[in-house]
Amino acid sequence: MRQVYLDYSATTPVKEDVLKEMIPYFTENFGNPSSLYTIGAASKEAIEKARTQVAKLIHAQEKELFFTSSGTEADNWAVLGAADTLKAKGNHIITTKIEHHAMLHSCEYLEKHGYEVTYLDVKPDGRVDPEALKAAITDKTILISIMFVNNEIGTVEPIKELAAIAKERGILFHTDAVQALGNVPIDVKDLGVDLMSISAHKIYGPKGIGALYIRKGVKLSNFIHGGGQESKKRAGTENLPGIVGFGKAAELAGENLDSHVAKISGLRDYFIDQITSKIENVTVNGSREFRHPGNANLTFEFIEGEAMLLYLDLRGIAVSTGSACSSASLSPSHVLSAIGVPVENIHGSLRFTVGDFTTKEDLDYVVTELVEVVNKLRNISSISKT
Amino acid sequence: MRQVYLDYSATTPVKEDVLKEMIPYFTENFGNPSSLYTIGAASKEAIEKARTQVAKLIHAQEKELFFTSSGTEADNWAVLGAADTLKAKGNHIITTKIEHHAMLHSCEYLEKHGYEVTYLDVKPDGRVDPEALKAAITDKTILISIMFVNNEIGTVEPIKELAAIAKERGILFHTDAVQALGNVPIDVKDLGVDLMSISAHKIYGPKGIGALYIRKGVKLSNFIHGGGQESKKRAGTENLPGIVGFGKAAELAGENLDSHVAKISGLRDYFIDQITSKIENVTVNGSREFRHPGNANLTFEFIEGEAMLLYLDLRGIAVSTGSACSSASLSPSHVLSAIGVPVENIHGSLRFTVGDFTTKEDLDYVVTELVEVVNKLRNISSISKT
Amino acid sequence: MAMYNDKVMDHFMNPHNVGELENADGSGTYGSPVCGDMMKIDIKVEDDVIKDAKFKTFGCGSAIASSSVATDMIIGLTVDEALAVTNKQIINELGGLPAIKIHCSVLADHAIKSAIYDYAQKNGKSYKGLEGFDPDADEDDHHDSCEVE
Amino acid sequence: MAMYNDKVMDHFMNPHNVGELENADGSGTYGSPVCGDMMKIDIKVEDDVIKDAKFKTFGCGSAIASSSVATDMIIGLTVDEALAVTNKQIINELGGLPAIKIHCSVLADHAIKSAIYDYAQKNGKSYKGLEGFDPDADEDDHHDSCEVE
Ligand SMILES: Cc1ncc(COP(=O)(O)O)c(C=O)c1O
Ligand SMILES: Cc1ncc(COP(=O)(O)O)c(C=O)c1O
Ligand code: FES
Ligand code: FES
């Protein structure tokens, strides 16, 4: 059976070239980067090389980049660190209703510790209204955190414009760019952001390694305390092979950015066209214009996402859903809720994300199978009109 | 030139069998463990298998074990999480002067946030006096954190006895067992600890993966907030290959514990005998009896550690030093200070740690070279009597 | 797909008794699309025995499997026996469900009761097993659990 | 060992002028074992020219390399020229030192001054380059930096 992975936004396989770079750092070149002797210094050099590679992808300086264990840790560090650093200045944070849980749950933690958080609504296309941001700012606002690209509906936010608003008011600006990295061009200087989170496993690098960009001059409390690693800003023996892998993946992502975007957006558009022409009562969620090149978030009315997901899985196809039934909390996607998708439609939503290993044949196969699956489930469904 | 790595306490190479288990999880079996489809579920299973393997090594239940990105993160989580959870009960924490920086700097962070920390002295052999612990406890004490095995001098602390004191007073007890894992038998139930930190890269597993044992029933605030990973207790896409590697390394460590300890303690004792018989004015730092099986921490009087370390490195030998000159902060080892080693002797201290790949021939080579290095440096030294 | 066992997957992939009965003797709907699960069961009753049953379900894998196995179970039972079927029995018949999915079997159990209730109403019958059963009140209950769980 | 450049490593591995001079004309010690670095320099002076210099150093790689290169540098210089040697020149001669190791070159520069100071004291000479130089006061300074840096 054909295996088609269409969940590249969840995670990506590590590319062979990336893994090849990593391997020696497990066994031969395993020295602790903090050690003075030769194999320690070699590890340190490997880390600095990777830092250069990753910094280049976002147009940052090397010393503005700090490796973390994930995008999640980078998000936590940014918001909890800023809250701690700036608590004398104020206790108000602004973010959006469509952030990743790494941001939302960090904010909820802060709300229990004396901070106030405004969760901005977004427009029906998933974009933040700059006027809404302006209106939410108070004298007590110390941090604005708005994601670059949404992980569910792929919406690209107007970060440059939003960061400019923050800058005008002298407020720190963070963006979660985990889904943006490798999928949209990123220039931290041009964007004018102060803090930015990224993660390797979304760009064909390994899981368990991320980074926080901290603009030169920005003060931020440490989040993980201990040894002097990462210029004394992030403690813990470095995930050496992980960092090396992140570096190589970033290098490849930089080299391939244009062709990657062209390829996957072409495939994604073809896929949406096929689906919407072959299946009725399908809607595309989120902006078509400002969108992650590989993302297709679709609602199939009258049927439920987990059932679709499992039927597709039986056909070798991997996708994800915003359905409540598939989540541990049984709550429907907060992102689809925020853009006003009715709850019954959220149950019927699937996210397809196309990636570097996707072929047109894969998508043709998925279309055929999906038509069958949707028909079968609508046939079973108690609310289907067909 | 012979290459002899004698810094196994700093980090260990990943064993081939461990790496072999990890490899497929980078490329083929790369599914996100949170995903419902087959390759996601397979990743989830791999994580649960690893959890079983690691839990077994410390005699914990699977659901008491939570993967983190390092021993450092586990230490931070334990102490910052406990401080947050129990702040209504008190603001006093007891630890020791010889803890790892992961604990000390976390405690310093808490001191800046309204907590009070007692740093217990240790006896000249490096062990905590249980009476001193009893005397330090106040009505406000909410956490006692004492490391199991010290990373510099290898001292094994009387954790069972210390944990019993905590239990009697109803105080949470954490131990940093990063250096203990795989080097001393660990049974969390028998020890009676509530929280325990461990790390993979000290037992021939990969860097960038650790775990926190949280005894069933113990409440602890989350440290990294976000997705529902690790039973909603530790967010972030799991470091899948890292976890798999930790599992395999733990399995091997369990199988080999006795032979590992017998072998490396034999080699270590041989090494100390050789050195002390061939070089004058050498002292062994820390308890000989209660000691990490591979650790030899020695002071070579009249000469400085960084210089020795570099000379040895030129001869292919990797060791570490407590000398101030080799640390980024230029401050001498806080551990050697705490056991009363005079500062000029701390400068002359080297830590040798023997591991699974060390041979007697390696040590004979090191002894020969070390005699030469010490002679040469003492000859240069301005304070040498010889 | 370690989530569901083989039996559940079997019923989910090839559900039995899918559809509607023309001239059903009783028909019950339970759940709501807002909750992500809604089940409709039609029954045919002769001499107080359930001769046939069909279902339509909007819901997850376990909701569909529960519907399938529940309709299988009640066909051939007397109405009283059918009313005695618990969601626990449905789960047992399926060989177990993930804890978080238990509520989907409650759904099947309630839909059966609703269908029998409808049958009883239409035919002026009363059953011990229906005492205290109010399809609308329960609907609220379920709604609650859809928010809370 | 990317920490030190090749020149530093050369001087560290094979330091020049190690030892003590019998009947030295001047001898200076600087630093303290507590700080982890202590340097002793002996000089031989003829016609106001430094004819020979030897050192003994307790300290790190860069302290030893600095001692080696510093003694090399002053041999053949007049006393005034030797006094003008700065730690910056020592660092330049070494092709650079890591930032954190700069203080080890300060050490060499001070030890030279101390040795010349001793020579001046013994021979009733005075040099412009020694104005304001107090070996003991400086010792305190260095002690400070040993704590602070
Ligand atoms: C937008 C966004 N932020 C944060 C994260 C978390 O990153 P990580 O998986 O590295 O913890 C993810 C992915 O899971 C994401 O999509
Ligand atoms: C005693 C002790 N605690 C904590 C740590 C930190 O663990 P990790 O290196 O995984 O961050 C180490 C090792 O570096 C250690 O030796
Ligand atoms: S129908 Fe939603 S969880 Fe089963
Ligand atoms: S002598 Fe201590 S750093 Fe150079």
PDB file of N, CA and C and ligand atoms in Angstrom, chain B residues 304 306 324-326 330 347, chain D residues 4 35-37 58-63 100-101 103-104 107, ligand 4:
ATOM      1  N   GLU B 304      49.366  23.988  38.232  1.00  0.00           N
ATOM      2  CA  GLU B 304      48.019  24.461  37.952  1.00  0.00           C
ATOM      3  C   GLU B 304      47.313  23.508  36.988  1.00  0.00           C
ATOM      4  N   GLU B 306      44.831  23.750  34.585  1.00  0.00           N
ATOM      5  CA  GLU B 306      44.628  23.968  33.150  1.00  0.00           C
ATOM      6  C   GLU B 306      45.877  23.599  32.382  1.00  0.00           C
ATOM      7  N   ALA B 324      40.447  27.258  38.903  1.00  0.00           N
ATOM      8  CA  ALA B 324      39.753  28.477  38.513  1.00  0.00           C
ATOM      9  C   ALA B 324      40.135  28.892  37.104  1.00  0.00           C
ATOM     10  N   CYS B 325      41.397  28.662  36.748  1.00  0.00           N
ATOM     11  CA  CYS B 325      41.912  29.138  35.469  1.00  0.00           C
ATOM     12  C   CYS B 325      41.194  28.504  34.287  1.00  0.00           C
ATOM     13  N   SER B 326      40.548  27.383  34.520  1.00  0.00           N
ATOM     14  CA  SER B 326      39.912  26.686  33.406  1.00  0.00           C
ATOM     15  C   SER B 326      38.431  27.002  33.343  1.00  0.00           C
ATOM     16  N   LEU B 330      36.512  32.006  36.248  1.00  0.00           N
ATOM     17  CA  LEU B 330      37.786  32.048  36.963  1.00  0.00           C
ATOM     18  C   LEU B 330      37.619  31.863  38.469  1.00  0.00           C
ATOM     19  N   HIS B 347      43.639  24.684  42.581  1.00  0.00           N
ATOM     20  CA  HIS B 347      44.208  24.988  41.267  1.00  0.00           C
ATOM     21  C   HIS B 347      44.933  23.788  40.681  1.00  0.00           C
TER      22      HIS B 347
ATOM     23  N   TYR D   4      43.825  28.269  22.478  1.00  0.00           N
ATOM     24  CA  TYR D   4      45.047  29.048  22.253  1.00  0.00           C
ATOM     25  C   TYR D   4      45.530  28.883  20.822  1.00  0.00           C
ATOM     26  N   CYS D  35      45.545  32.911  43.768  1.00  0.00           N
ATOM     27  CA  CYS D  35      44.915  33.337  42.522  1.00  0.00           C
ATOM     28  C   CYS D  35      45.152  32.334  41.403  1.00  0.00           C
ATOM     29  N   GLY D  36      46.006  31.380  41.668  1.00  0.00           N
ATOM     30  CA  GLY D  36      46.248  30.382  40.632  1.00  0.00           C
ATOM     31  C   GLY D  36      47.369  30.777  39.708  1.00  0.00           C
ATOM     32  N   ASP D  37      47.983  31.926  39.945  1.00  0.00           N
ATOM     33  CA  ASP D  37      49.107  32.268  39.089  1.00  0.00           C
ATOM     34  C   ASP D  37      50.129  33.080  39.873  1.00  0.00           C
ATOM     35  N   PHE D  58      53.917  29.528  38.207  1.00  0.00           N
ATOM     36  CA  PHE D  58      52.815  28.652  38.598  1.00  0.00           C
ATOM     37  C   PHE D  58      51.589  29.274  37.959  1.00  0.00           C
ATOM     38  N   GLY D  59      50.983  28.574  37.038  1.00  0.00           N
ATOM     39  CA  GLY D  59      49.826  29.190  36.395  1.00  0.00           C
ATOM     40  C   GLY D  59      49.394  28.412  35.176  1.00  0.00           C
ATOM     41  N   CYS D  60      48.421  28.969  34.508  1.00  0.00           N
ATOM     42  CA  CYS D  60      47.782  28.282  33.389  1.00  0.00           C
ATOM     43  C   CYS D  60      48.649  28.367  32.136  1.00  0.00           C
ATOM     44  N   GLY D  61      48.162  27.798  31.079  1.00  0.00           N
ATOM     45  CA  GLY D  61      48.867  27.785  29.813  1.00  0.00           C
ATOM     46  C   GLY D  61      49.259  29.165  29.348  1.00  0.00           C
ATOM     47  N   SER D  62      48.376  30.112  29.463  1.00  0.00           N
ATOM     48  CA  SER D  62      48.703  31.439  28.940  1.00  0.00           C
ATOM     49  C   SER D  62      49.652  32.178  29.871  1.00  0.00           C
ATOM     50  N   ALA D  63      49.624  31.849  31.154  1.00  0.00           N
ATOM     51  CA  ALA D  63      50.585  32.449  32.083  1.00  0.00           C
ATOM     52  C   ALA D  63      51.987  31.969  31.723  1.00  0.00           C
ATOM     53  N   ILE D 100      39.421  36.150  28.325  1.00  0.00           N
ATOM     54  CA  ILE D 100      39.425  35.792  29.743  1.00  0.00           C
ATOM     55  C   ILE D 100      40.838  35.554  30.266  1.00  0.00           C
ATOM     56  N   LYS D 101      41.789  35.443  29.353  1.00  0.00           N
ATOM     57  CA  LYS D 101      43.164  35.127  29.744  1.00  0.00           C
ATOM     58  C   LYS D 101      44.089  36.340  29.685  1.00  0.00           C
ATOM     59  N   HIS D 103      44.484  38.723  31.654  1.00  0.00           N
ATOM     60  CA  HIS D 103      45.133  39.058  32.934  1.00  0.00           C
ATOM     61  C   HIS D 103      46.429  38.283  33.155  1.00  0.00           C
ATOM     62  N   CYS D 104      46.586  37.150  32.502  1.00  0.00           N
ATOM     63  CA  CYS D 104      47.813  36.379  32.668  1.00  0.00           C
ATOM     64  C   CYS D 104      49.005  37.095  32.029  1.00  0.00           C
ATOM     65  N   LEU D 107      50.223  39.862  34.278  1.00  0.00           N
ATOM     66  CA  LEU D 107      51.093  39.245  35.253  1.00  0.00           C
ATOM     67  C   LEU D 107      52.566  39.331  34.823  1.00  0.00           C
TER      68      LEU D 107
HETATM   69  S1  FES E   4      46.921  31.740  35.507  1.00  0.00           S
HETATM   70 FE1  FES E   4      44.798  31.533  36.047  1.00  0.00          FE
HETATM   71  S2  FES E   4      43.877  32.062  34.199  1.00  0.00           S
HETATM   72 FE2  FES E   4      45.962  32.241  33.653  1.00  0.00          FE
END
